[in-house]
Amino acid sequence: MQSRQPAPIAPPPQLYRSSQSASLVQVSNQTLSPISTAHHQISPPVSRTHQNRQLRGLDTSPSTSVRSDFLLPPQTGVSSPIITSFQPLFSPNLNSPLTPRRPYPGVSCLIHEGQRAFIQRRILTDIQIFTNLQIHQLKFICSGRSISPYDLEAWEAMLSNEKFPTTNSGQDAYDVDIATVSLAIEFASNNTKTANFNTLLLHALSQMRRIIDPEFHGEVPVEAYNSLFLVRVFSKHFIGNLSLDEIHRQFEGNHTIAIGSTKLNGLNSKIDEYKRAPIELDQKKLVIDPKVTRDIRPKAEQLLDGLLTIILKLDPTSNASTYEYYQECLNTLLVLLSAQIHQSNASQIENNYFLNILLTNFSELVNNLTKRLVTNFIEQKTPPPASTSVVYNAYSYLFPSRSSATLPSDPPPIAERSLLILLLLSVQCRIPDEKTKNFREGIRSLKDAQGIDESNLAVSFRTLYQLICRQLPNEEICLLLYLFMIENEDFRVYVLSRLDPEILLLQILRLLYDGIDNKTNYSQMYILLTIILLFSQDEVFNENIQKISISYQPWFTERFLKSITLGGLTYLVLIRIIQFNLSSHQDVYFHNNCLAIMANLGNSIQDIHPYVAQRLVNMFDIVAKRYQKLLKRAQQQGEDENSDAVAIYGELVNLVLEIINSVLTRRLNSNPELIYSLLHKKDLFTHFQLHPQFSELIANIDNVISYFHARISEANLKSPSAEEISELIETAARTWPPGRLKEFPDLKFQYEEETESQEFFCPYVWALIYRHTWIYWDEDKAHILRDYIIYDDEMEDSAVQVV
């Protein structure tokens, strides 16, 4: 008797695909760009006997394109534990094989026309940032006339009459810079003989020492703010325009330390008159602290010491003048570290004069300084009401547009600047001294304040987490979360143990989803993908997100999903990113990070949504067809079948098969929808049955397809519906015989940051600082930002949309 042929599998619901998604599929067969050579070493693949695989992070080799759209993000090397004979996808000394990239993705998050996009006044005569008296004083101090260090009357006239303006906008920063640039040139030339800058530095240091004295209370006097303001303004010009030796001479001239033997004796005789006087910083007692002149350390080191001490000890919220002074200390510290912004790469540590001093000589302050900067961010304290001091507020009264108050929507200045300084210090590379303690270790040292009574390094992880959740779209917040997840085990445990992972994860998924439409910077997308990868390394987290049901998300426009698990939504976003990346952006590390996350989640996924199952099998269809096409072309043209393009797609096919196998071998009973999708697309896998690279993985899938196909055939249904097929699969899954599939080692990936990660992070953090515009840097000299600043003519060149 002839056996009856089983009825064809009823098709699943038609996949909804937007016009953009359809375009992505159609153009996914474009040729890969050639591999470019780079300096960076990549770890060899892990053999199949290993259960854990590492994802290396942050290769920063330059792109082969004329202008890269962003600095290369964390580099990842994904290798298969299944086929040991397969050549590694990433060989040593290889950059991303998917270059050149399309120009300027995520333009909205790059820096268009630098800081000048905020500037309205272009002519020097239009700038009125300083009063006529202040301009006269600036010309006087920059001239060739030497002002004696102990000429208190002259220095009081210079520093005590009118308060210099605070800068809380791009326009203010630009005005200050342009108004002083020619003066700074004259100042640098004359200072070798006048030492006026060195004396100004002595006054600023003296004011710092007196302000942090325990006996000091009340308003910060005008001369304290003014002296620091002028040191900051002229230091910025010196750092941006002078050589390292010339900067050293400006700060460490003879007058700074000795001031000449006869003058020093005369100055000390004047100082002796005030030595026993109480600490009262009124403008009639503008004297230089003798401890400053007798300190044998370089004045650059003393300046950093004073700034760090102020940051650590001063309460900025005691009054408005203290808040402004504290804010100016943070500004000055940023300026001193800004030698790095003028370099072409972050590895040139020998030119970072102040940064090297800070990292070398103040390592004992790392833990406390890290805590203070984090605390400043957590507290989010706004400026206190304006002071009642007539002298201190005269300038603000006369020029209300220069008020230090920020707009209500702006973050508090101290919180914002403290965060960026922390990020900047935390992404610096180690200097050769192994004993030096870096700020990653400072982040590592922080403890949760809850339940800790006697810890000087305790902060509230709960408050920090809530702030991160509220402000996550900000790129600096993403980077802060990344650093804490990488470095602080206690914080990582706190985040992963929370019962509401959807609060944070949904925001990350939305940012990634929007990134495909150029609403999120690609550099930020790398950070976000790495954060999810860190999440996915935790098994408990993976189990939890498979159990949390998410209702309709308006931002997910690919298809209306009334309800889906958080893990399923994560899969959909990652698959969309992979599909977009393969068709348009073409960066190998994008899809490797996404597939690594999917692999980590694959061991826990259950009750997979029908749409997720369809998209997963459809993704295999896309990469498999592309792999076959490239392989056939290589065979026809007599090329190496293991060429880079073929190898990349071969590894993609391998990883997708591994992910499907992981779900089948561990969660087959609870994922009938994946079985349904495999049955419906069973012909996709026949082409790979005899392929030596994929045969073992395909064998398991064929085993599943054959078993369930037989169960459906036995039912002898006529024209079965999709619901009837699903019921048969669910019934058969309950009787699935254990041990029928070959088990492979757990598919696990671990993220590991590259040793030279600062090549990606430092420019990225400087770009964040640059965009905040409290300090103006000429984009032509901000060499480290060359891949972040774009101009109108380049915008026009990249106006054609690449789909």
Coordinates of C-alpha atoms in Angstrom, one line a residue, residues 626-638 646:
R626 CA 25.1 35.2 1.1
Y627 CA 27.7 32.7 2.3
Q628 CA 26.8 30.3 -0.6
K629 CA 27.0 33.1 -3.1
L630 CA 30.4 34.2 -2.0
L631 CA 31.7 30.7 -1.8
K632 CA 30.4 29.9 -5.3
R633 CA 32.0 33.1 -6.7
A634 CA 35.3 32.2 -5.1
Q635 CA 35.2 28.8 -6.7
Q636 CA 34.3 30.1 -10.1
Q637 CA 37.1 32.7 -10.0
G638 CA 39.7 30.3 -8.6
V646 CA 33.8 33.9 2.8

